[in-house]
Coordinates of C-alpha atoms and ligand atoms in Angstrom, one line a residue:
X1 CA -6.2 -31.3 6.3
X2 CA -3.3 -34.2 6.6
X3 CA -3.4 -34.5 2.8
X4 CA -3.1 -30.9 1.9
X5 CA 0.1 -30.0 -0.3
X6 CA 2.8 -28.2 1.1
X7 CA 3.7 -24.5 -0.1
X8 CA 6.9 -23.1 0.4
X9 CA 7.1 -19.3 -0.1
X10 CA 10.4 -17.2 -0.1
X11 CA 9.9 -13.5 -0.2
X12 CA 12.6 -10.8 -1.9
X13 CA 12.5 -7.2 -1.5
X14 CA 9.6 -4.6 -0.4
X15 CA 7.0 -4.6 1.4
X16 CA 5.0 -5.2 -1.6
X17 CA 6.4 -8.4 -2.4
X18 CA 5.5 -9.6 1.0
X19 CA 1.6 -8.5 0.2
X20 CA 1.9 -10.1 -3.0
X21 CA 3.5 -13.5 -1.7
X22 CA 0.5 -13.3 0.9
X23 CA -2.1 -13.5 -1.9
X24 CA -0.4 -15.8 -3.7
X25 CA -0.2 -18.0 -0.9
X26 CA -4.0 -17.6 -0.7
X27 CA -4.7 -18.0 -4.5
X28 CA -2.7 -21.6 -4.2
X29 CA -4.7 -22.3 -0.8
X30 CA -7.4 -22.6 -2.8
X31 CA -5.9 -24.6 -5.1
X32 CA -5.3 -27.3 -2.0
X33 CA -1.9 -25.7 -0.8
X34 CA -0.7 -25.1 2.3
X35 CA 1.9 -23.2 3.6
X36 CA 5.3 -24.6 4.7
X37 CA 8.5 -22.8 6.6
X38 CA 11.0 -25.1 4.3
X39 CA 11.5 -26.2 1.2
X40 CA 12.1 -29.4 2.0
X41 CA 9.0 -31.6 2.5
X42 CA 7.3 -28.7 -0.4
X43 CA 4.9 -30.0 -3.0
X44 CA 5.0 -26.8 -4.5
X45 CA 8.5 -23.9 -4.0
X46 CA 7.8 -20.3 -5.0
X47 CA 10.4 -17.5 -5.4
X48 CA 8.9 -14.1 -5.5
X49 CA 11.7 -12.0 -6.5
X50 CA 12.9 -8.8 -7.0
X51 CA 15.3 -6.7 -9.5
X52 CA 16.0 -3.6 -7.4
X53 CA 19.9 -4.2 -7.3
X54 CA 22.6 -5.7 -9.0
X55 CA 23.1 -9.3 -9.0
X56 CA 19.8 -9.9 -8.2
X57 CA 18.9 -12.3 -10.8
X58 CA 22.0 -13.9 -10.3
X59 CA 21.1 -14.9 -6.9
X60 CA 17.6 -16.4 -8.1
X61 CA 19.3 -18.6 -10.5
X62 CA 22.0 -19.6 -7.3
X63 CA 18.9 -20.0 -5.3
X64 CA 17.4 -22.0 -7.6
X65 CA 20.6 -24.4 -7.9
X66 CA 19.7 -25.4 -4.6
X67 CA 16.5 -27.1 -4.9
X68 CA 18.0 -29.8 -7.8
X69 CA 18.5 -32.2 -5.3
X70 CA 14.7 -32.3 -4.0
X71 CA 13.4 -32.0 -7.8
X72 CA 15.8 -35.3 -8.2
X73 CA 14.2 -36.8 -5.3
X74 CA 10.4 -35.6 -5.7
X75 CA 9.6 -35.1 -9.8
X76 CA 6.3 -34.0 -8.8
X77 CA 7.8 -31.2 -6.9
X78 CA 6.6 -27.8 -8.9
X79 CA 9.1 -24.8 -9.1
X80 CA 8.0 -21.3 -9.7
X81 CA 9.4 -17.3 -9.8
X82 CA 7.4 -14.9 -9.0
X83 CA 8.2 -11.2 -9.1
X84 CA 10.1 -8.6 -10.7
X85 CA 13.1 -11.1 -11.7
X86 CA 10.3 -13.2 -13.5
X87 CA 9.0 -9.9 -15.4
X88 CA 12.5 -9.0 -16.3
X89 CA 13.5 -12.5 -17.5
X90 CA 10.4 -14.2 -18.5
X91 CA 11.2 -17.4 -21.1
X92 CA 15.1 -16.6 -19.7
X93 CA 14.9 -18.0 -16.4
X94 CA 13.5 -21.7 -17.6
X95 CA 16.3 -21.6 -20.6
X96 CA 19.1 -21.4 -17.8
X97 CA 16.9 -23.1 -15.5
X98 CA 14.8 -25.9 -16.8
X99 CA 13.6 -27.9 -13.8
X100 CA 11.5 -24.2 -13.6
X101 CA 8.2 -25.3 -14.0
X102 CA 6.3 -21.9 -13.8
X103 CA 7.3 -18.1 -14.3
X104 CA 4.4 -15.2 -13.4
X105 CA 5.1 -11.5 -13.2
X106 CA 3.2 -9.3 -10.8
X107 CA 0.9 -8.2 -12.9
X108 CA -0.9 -11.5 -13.5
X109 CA 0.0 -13.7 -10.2
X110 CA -4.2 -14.0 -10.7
X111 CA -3.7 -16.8 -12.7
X112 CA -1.9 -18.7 -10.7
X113 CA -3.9 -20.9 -10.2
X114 CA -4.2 -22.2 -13.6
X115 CA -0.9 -22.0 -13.9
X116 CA -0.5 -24.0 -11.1
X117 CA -2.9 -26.8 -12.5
X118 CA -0.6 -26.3 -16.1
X119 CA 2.8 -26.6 -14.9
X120 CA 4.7 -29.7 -14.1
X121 CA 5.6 -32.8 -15.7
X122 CA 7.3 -31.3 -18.5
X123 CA 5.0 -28.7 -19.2
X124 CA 5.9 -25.0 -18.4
X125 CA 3.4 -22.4 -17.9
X126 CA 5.0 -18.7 -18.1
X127 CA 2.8 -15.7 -17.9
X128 CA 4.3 -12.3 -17.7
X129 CA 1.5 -10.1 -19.5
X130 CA 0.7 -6.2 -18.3
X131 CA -3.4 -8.1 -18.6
X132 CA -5.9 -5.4 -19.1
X133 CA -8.4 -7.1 -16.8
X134 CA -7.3 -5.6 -12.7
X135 CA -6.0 -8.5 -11.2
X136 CA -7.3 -7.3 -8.2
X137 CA -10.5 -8.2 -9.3
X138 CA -9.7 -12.0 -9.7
X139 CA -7.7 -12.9 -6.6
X140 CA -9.4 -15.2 -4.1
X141 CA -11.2 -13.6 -1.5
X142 CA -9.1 -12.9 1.5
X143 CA -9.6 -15.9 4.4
X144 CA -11.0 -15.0 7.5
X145 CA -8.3 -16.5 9.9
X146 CA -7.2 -14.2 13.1
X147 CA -3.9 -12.3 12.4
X148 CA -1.0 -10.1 13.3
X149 CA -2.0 -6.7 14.4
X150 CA -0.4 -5.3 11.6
X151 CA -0.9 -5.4 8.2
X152 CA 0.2 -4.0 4.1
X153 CA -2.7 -3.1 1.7
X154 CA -1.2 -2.2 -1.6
X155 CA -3.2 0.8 -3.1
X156 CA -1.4 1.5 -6.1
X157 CA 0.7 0.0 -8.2
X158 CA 3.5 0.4 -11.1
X159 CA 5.3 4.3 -11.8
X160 CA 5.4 6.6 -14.2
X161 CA 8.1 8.1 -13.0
X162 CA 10.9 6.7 -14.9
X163 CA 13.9 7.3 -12.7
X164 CA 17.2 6.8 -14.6
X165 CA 18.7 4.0 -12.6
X166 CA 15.4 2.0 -11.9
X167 CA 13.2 -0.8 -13.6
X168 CA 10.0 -0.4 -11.8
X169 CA 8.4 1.3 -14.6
X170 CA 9.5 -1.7 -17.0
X171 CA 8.8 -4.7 -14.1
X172 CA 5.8 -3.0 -12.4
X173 CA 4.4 -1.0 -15.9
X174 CA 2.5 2.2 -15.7
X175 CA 0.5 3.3 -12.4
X176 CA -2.9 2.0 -11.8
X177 CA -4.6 2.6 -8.6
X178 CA -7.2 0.4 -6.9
X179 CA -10.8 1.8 -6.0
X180 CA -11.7 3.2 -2.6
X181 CA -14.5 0.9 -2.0
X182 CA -12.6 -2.2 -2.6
X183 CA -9.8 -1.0 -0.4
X184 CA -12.2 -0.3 2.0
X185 CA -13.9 -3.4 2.1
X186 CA -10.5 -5.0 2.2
X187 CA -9.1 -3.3 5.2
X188 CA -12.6 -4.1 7.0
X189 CA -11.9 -7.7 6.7
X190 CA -8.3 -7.1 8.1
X191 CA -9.3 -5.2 11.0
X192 CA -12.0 -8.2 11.9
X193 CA -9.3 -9.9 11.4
X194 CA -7.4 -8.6 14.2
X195 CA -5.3 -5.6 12.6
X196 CA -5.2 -2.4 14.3
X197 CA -2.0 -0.9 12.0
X198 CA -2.5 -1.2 8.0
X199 CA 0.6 0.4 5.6
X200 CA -1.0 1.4 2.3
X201 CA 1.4 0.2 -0.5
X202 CA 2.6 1.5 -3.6
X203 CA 5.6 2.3 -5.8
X204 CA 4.7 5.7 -5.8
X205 CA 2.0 5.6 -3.3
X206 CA 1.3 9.4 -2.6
X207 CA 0.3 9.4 -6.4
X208 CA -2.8 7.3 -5.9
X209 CA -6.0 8.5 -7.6
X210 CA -8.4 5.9 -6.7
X211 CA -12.2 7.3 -8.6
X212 CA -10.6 10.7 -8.4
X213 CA -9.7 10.3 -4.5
X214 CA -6.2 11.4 -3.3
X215 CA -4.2 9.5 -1.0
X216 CA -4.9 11.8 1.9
X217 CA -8.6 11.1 0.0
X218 CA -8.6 7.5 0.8
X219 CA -7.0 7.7 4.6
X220 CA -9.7 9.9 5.2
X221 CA -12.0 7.4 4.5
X222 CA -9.8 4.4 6.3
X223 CA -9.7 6.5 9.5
X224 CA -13.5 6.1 9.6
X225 CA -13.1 2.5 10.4
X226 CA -13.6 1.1 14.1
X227 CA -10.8 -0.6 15.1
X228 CA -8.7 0.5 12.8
X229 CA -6.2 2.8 15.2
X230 CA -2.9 3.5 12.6
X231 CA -2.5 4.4 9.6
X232 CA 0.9 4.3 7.9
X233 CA 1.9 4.9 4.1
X234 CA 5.2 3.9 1.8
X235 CA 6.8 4.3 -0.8
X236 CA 6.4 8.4 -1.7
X237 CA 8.2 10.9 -4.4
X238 CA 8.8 14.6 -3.3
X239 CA 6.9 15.8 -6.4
X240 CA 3.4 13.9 -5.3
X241 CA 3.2 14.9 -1.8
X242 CA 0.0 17.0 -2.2
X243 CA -1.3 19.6 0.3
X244 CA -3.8 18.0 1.3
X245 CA -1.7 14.7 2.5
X246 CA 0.7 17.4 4.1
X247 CA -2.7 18.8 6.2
X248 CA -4.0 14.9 6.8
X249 CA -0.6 14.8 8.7
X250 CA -1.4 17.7 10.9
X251 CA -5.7 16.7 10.9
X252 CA -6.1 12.7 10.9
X253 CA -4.6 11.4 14.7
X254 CA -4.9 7.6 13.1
X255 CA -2.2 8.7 10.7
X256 CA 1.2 7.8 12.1
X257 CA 3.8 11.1 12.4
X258 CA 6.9 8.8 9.9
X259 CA 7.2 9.5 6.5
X260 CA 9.2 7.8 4.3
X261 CA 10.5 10.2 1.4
X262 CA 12.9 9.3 -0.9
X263 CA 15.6 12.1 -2.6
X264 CA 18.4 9.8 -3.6
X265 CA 20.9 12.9 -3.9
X266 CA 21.4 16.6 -2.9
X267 CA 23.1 17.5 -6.0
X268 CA 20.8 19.6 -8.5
X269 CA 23.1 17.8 -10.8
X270 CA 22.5 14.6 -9.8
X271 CA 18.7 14.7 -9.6
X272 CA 18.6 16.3 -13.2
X273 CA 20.7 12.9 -14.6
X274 CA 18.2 10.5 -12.4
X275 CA 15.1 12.0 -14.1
X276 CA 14.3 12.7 -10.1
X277 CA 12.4 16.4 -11.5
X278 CA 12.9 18.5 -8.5
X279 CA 15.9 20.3 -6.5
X280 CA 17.8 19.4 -3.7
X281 CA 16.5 22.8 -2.7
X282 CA 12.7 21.8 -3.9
X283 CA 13.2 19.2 -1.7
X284 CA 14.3 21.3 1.5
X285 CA 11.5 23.4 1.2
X286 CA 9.1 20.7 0.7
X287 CA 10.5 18.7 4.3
X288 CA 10.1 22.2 5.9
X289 CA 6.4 22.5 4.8
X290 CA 5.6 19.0 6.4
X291 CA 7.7 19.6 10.0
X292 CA 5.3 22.9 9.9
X293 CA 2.4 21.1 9.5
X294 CA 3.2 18.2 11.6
X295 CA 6.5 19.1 14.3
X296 CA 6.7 15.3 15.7
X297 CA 7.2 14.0 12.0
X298 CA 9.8 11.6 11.4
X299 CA 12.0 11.8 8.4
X300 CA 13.7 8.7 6.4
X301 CA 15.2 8.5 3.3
X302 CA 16.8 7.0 0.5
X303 CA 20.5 7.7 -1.2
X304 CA 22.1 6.3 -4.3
X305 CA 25.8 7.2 -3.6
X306 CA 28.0 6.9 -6.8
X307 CA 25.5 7.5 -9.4
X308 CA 27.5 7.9 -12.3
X309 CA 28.7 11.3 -13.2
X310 CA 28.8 12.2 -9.2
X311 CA 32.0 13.7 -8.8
X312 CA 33.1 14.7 -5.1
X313 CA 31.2 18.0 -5.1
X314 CA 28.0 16.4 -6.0
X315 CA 28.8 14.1 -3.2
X316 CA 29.6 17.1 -0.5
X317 CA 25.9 18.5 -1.5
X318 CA 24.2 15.5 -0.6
X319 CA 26.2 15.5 2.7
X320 CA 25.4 18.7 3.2
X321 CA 21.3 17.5 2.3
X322 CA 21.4 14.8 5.1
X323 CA 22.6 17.6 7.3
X324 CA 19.9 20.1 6.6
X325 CA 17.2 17.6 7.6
X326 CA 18.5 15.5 10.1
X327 CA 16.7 12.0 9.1
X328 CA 15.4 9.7 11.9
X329 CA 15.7 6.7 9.6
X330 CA 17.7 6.2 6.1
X331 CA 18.4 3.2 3.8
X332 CA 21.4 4.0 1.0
X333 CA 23.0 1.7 -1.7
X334 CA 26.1 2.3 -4.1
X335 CA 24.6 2.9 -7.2
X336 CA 24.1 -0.7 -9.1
X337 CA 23.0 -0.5 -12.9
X338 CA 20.4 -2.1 -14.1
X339 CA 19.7 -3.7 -16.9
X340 CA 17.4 -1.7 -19.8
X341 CA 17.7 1.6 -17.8
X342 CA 18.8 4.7 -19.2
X343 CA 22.1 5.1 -16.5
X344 CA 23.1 1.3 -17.2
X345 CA 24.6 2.8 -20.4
X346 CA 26.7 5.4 -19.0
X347 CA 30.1 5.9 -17.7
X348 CA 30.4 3.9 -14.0
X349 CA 32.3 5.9 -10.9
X350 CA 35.0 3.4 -9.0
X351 CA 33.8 0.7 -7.1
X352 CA 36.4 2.1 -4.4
X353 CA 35.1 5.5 -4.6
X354 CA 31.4 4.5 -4.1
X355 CA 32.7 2.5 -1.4
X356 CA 34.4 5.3 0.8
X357 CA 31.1 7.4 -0.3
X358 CA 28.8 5.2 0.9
X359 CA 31.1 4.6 4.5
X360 CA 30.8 8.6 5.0
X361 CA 27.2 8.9 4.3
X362 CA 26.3 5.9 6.6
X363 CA 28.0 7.0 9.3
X364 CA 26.4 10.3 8.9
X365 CA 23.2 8.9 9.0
X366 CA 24.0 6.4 11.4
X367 CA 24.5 9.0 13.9
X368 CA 21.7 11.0 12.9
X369 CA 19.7 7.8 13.5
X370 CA 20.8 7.2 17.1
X371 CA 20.4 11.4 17.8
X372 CA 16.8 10.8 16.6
X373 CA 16.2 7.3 18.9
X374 CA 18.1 9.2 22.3
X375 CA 16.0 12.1 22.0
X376 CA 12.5 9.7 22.6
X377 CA 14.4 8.8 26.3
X378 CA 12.0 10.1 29.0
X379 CA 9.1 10.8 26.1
X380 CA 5.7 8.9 26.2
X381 CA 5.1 7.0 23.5
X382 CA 2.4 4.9 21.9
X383 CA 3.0 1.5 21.2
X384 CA 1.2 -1.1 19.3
X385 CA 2.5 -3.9 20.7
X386 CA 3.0 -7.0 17.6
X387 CA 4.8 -10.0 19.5
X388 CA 7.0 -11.4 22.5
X389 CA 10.1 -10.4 23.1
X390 CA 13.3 -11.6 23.5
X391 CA 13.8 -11.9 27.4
X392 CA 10.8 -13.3 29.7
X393 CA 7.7 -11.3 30.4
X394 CA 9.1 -8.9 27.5
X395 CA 6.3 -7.6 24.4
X396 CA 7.8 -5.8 21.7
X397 CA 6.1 -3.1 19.5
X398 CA 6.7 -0.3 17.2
X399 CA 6.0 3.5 18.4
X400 CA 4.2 6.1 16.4
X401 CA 7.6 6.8 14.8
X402 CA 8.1 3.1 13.9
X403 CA 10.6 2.5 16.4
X404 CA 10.9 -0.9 17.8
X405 CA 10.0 -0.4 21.4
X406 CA 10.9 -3.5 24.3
X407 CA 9.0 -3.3 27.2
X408 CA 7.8 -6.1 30.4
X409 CA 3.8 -6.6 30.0
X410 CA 1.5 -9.0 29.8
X411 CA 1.0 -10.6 26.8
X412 CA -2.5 -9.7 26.7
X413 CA -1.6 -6.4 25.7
X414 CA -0.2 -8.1 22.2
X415 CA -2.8 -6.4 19.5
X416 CA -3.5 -3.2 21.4
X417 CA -2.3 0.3 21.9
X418 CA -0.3 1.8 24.8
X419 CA 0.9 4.8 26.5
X420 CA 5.1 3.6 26.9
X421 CA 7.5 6.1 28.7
X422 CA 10.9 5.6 27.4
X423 CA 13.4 4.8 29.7
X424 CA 16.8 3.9 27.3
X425 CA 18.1 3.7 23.4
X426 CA 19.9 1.1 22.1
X427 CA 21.8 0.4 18.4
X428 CA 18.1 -0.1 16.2
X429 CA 15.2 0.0 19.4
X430 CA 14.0 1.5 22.7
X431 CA 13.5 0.2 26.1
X432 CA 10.4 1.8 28.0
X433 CA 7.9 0.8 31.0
X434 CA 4.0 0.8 30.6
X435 CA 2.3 4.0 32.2
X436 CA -1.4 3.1 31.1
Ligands
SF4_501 S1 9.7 6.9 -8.4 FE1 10.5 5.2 -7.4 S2 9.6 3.4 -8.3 FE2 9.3 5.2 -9.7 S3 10.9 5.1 -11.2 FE3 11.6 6.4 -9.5 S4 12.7 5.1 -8.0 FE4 11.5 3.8 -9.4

C-alpha cells in the first residue's frame, strides 16, 4: 500500500519491550501504519523506553532533541513514548518536551490507537493508567505474516517483589498473569507462523499463575504443540523457582537446559538491604537442586556491584558466590539509584570504588564465560538455525544453551533444528560443522 503511513519504532531495554513495541506496531498497522527502519521519511516516531538505569530518562529527552528538525520540516509528524520512561514521567516528558504529541505507559499501549487518532496538531493525548480491563484482551489480533523462527510471548507481567533499587513494581504495577488458553492460542498462531523457539516473558516470570497453572503448568501445555520444538523462559527470582519447574527441567525435552537467575549479590547483608528475601547460601543450595535435576543446565546471572552499604567484605562474598557456581553467562551493572525507590535515599559507595568492583567481577565472569563456551568444543549440539551469517555459505543459530553457533549450510536449513559438532570458541560464539 504506496499510501500507507510510515512507523518508525525504536526499542529500549528487555526483551519485553521488544514484544511490546511488536504489538504496538500491530495496533498502529491497523490504524494504516507501516513500519519504517528511520525516522526520517516517519509519519508517525515511537520511543518505547525504559527506566532500569540511571540516566535513562535523560537519554529519551536527548533522543528526542533529535527529531526537532523533522517536526520543523513535517508538522504532521506525530511523536510518542512509550514505556517505562512514559509511566515514570507521564505529563513530565511533554512539559520539557512539547513537540511530544503522545505519552502511553505499558499498561494501556491498547489504546493506542485512539490515541493515535487524538494526538497531533496541538492536541496531546497522555495515558499512563494501571486500567482494570487486561489489555491483552483489546490488542489487535496478531497478523498472519511468515516470521523469524524465534519468538517472545509475555506471560506475566508487573512484580510484587519490591526490590530496593528497582522501579518495576511502580512502572510495571503489581503482577498479573495472562490465561493459559489465550497463551496457547497465541503461540499456535506463532508456530503457523514459522516459529519453532518461543521465550515466555515476564518480570518475574517463574511466578506465573495463569487459572491456577504454574509456569512449569503452562510449558507443559506449550510442549503439546506440533512444531513448536523450544521452549525458553526469562526473567526468574530464586524464591519462585518451584519444584515442579525444577522437575519440567529434568522431564519436558522442548524445554531448553539455560536458566537465567538473577541474585544480584552474595552478601547475606546485601540481599537483606535489597528486599532480595533469601541467602546467598539459599541461593547455593537452590543452583545445586537444579544442576541435580538437570546436569547440562546453564547458569547466568545478574550483579549489582556497589549497592550502597557494600563495603569490601560484602564484595569478597559475592566473588566468592560467582565462584561457587561457575555462571555460563552473566550481565552486571554499578549500582544506579533510581528515582522513588527505597535505596535512592541512602548513602551512595564511590563512583571509583564501584568502578574497580565492577572491573574485578567482570573479569571473573568473563573468564568463567569463555570456560563455559571452550568446554562445548568437540560436543554435539542442537542448533536452531535464525539467519545468515557473516561469511558466504555461513547460517548462524543459537544452541540449546543459547550460544550463538556459526556454521557453513545451506540456507534451507534457516527455521529448523540440527545436530552441530563443535569445532572452536571464540570471544561471545562457537564455530561447529553439521553432522545430521
Ligand atoms: S524481582 Fe526483578 S522486577 Fe521485581 S522488583 Fe526485584 S529486580 Fe525488580
Amino acid at each position: 500500500m504506496s499510501d500507507a503511513k510510515k512507523l518508525y519504532i525504536k526499542t529500549y531495554g528487555c526483551q519485553m519491550n521488544v514484544y511490546d513495541s511488536e504489538r504496538m506496531a500491530e495496533m498502529l498497522g491497523a490504524s494504516g501504519y507501516q513500519e519504517t527502519s528511520t525516522p526520517d521519511d516517519a509519519d508517525m516516531i515511537l520511543l518505547n523506553t525504559c527506566h532500569i538505569r540511571e540516566k535513562a530518562a535523560e537519554k529519551i529527552y536527548s533522543e528526542l532533541g533529535r527529531f526537532k528538525g523533522l517536526k520543523a520540516e513535517n508538522p504532521d509528524l506525530k511523536i510518542g513514548v512509550a514505556g517505562c520512561v512514559a509511566q515514570a514521567e507521564g505529563q513530565e516528558i511533554i512539559r520539557r518536551q512539547p513537540m511530544v504529541d503522545l505519552v502511553v505507559g505499558p499498561q494501556s499501549y491498547h489504546r493506542l490507537g485512539e490515541l493515535e487518532a487524538r494526538a497531533g496538531n496541538g492536541v496531546k493525548a497522555l495515558d499512563t493508567d494501571f486500567p482494570e480491563e487486561d489489555k491483552f484482551d483489546h490488542l489487535a489480533s496478531r497478523p498472519k505474516a511468515r516470521r523469524g523462527p524465534t519468538a517472545f510471548l509475555t506471560v506475566q507481567e508487573g512484580c510484587d517483589k519490591f526490590c530496593a533499587f528497582c522501579v518495576v513494581p511502580y512502572t510495571r504495577g503489581a503482577e498479573v498473569s495472562r490465561t493459559p488458553s489465550r497463551l496457547l492460542d497465541e503461540a499456535q498462531g506463532l508456530v503457523e507462523r514459522g516459529v519453532r523457539e518461543i521465550t515466555l516473558l515476564g518480570q518475574n516470570v517463574n511466578a506465573y499463575h495463569g487459572d491456577g497453572d504454574t509456569l512449569a503448568g503452562l510449558i507443559g501445555k506449550l510442549a503439546q504443540i506440533d512444531g513448536l520444538e523450544r521452549i525458553r523462559y526469562t526473567t526468574s527470582h530464586p524464591n519462585d523457582m518451584q519444584d515442579d519447574l525444577i522437575s519440567a527441567h529434568a522431564e519436558c525435552d522442548k524445554l531448553m537446559p539455560y536458566l537465567h537467575l538473577p541474585v544480584q549479590s552474595g552478601s547475606d547483608k546485601i540481599l537483606k538491604a535489597m528486599n532480595r528475601k533469601h541467602t546467598g547460601d539459599e541461593y547455593l543450595r537452590l543452583v545445586e537442586k537444579i544442576r541435580a535435576a538437570c546436569p547440562d543446565l546453564l547458569l547466568s546471572g545478574d550483579f549489582i556491584v556497589g549497592f550502597p552499604g557494600e563495603t569490601d567484605a560484602d564484595f569478597e562474598q559475592t566473588m566468592d558466590l560467582i565462584r561457587a557456581v561457575g555462571y555460563g553467562q552473566a550481565y552486571s551493572f554499578k549500582y544506579s539509584p533510581r528515582p522513588g525507590t527505597p535505596a535512592a535515599e541512602k548513602s551512595h559507595v564511590e563512583d571509583a570504588v564501584k568502578v574497580e568492583r565492577l572491573a574485578r567481577l567482570q573479569d571473573l565472569l568473563t573468564s568463567q564465560q569463555r570456560a563455559a563456551q571452550q568446554a562445548m568444543v568437540g560436543r554435539e549440539v542442537s542448533v536452531l538455525f535464525e539467519k545468515t551469517g557473516r561469511l558466504d555459505g555461513q547460517l548462524i543459530g543459537k544452541s540449546q544453551h543459547l550460544h550463538a553457533v556459526h556454521v557453513v549450510s545451506p540456507a534451507s536449513n534457516i527455521g529448523s533444528v540440527r545436530r552441530v559438532r563443535i569445532t572452536d570458541s571464540q570471544t561471545n560464539s562457537l564455530t561447529g560443522e553439521l553432522i545430521g
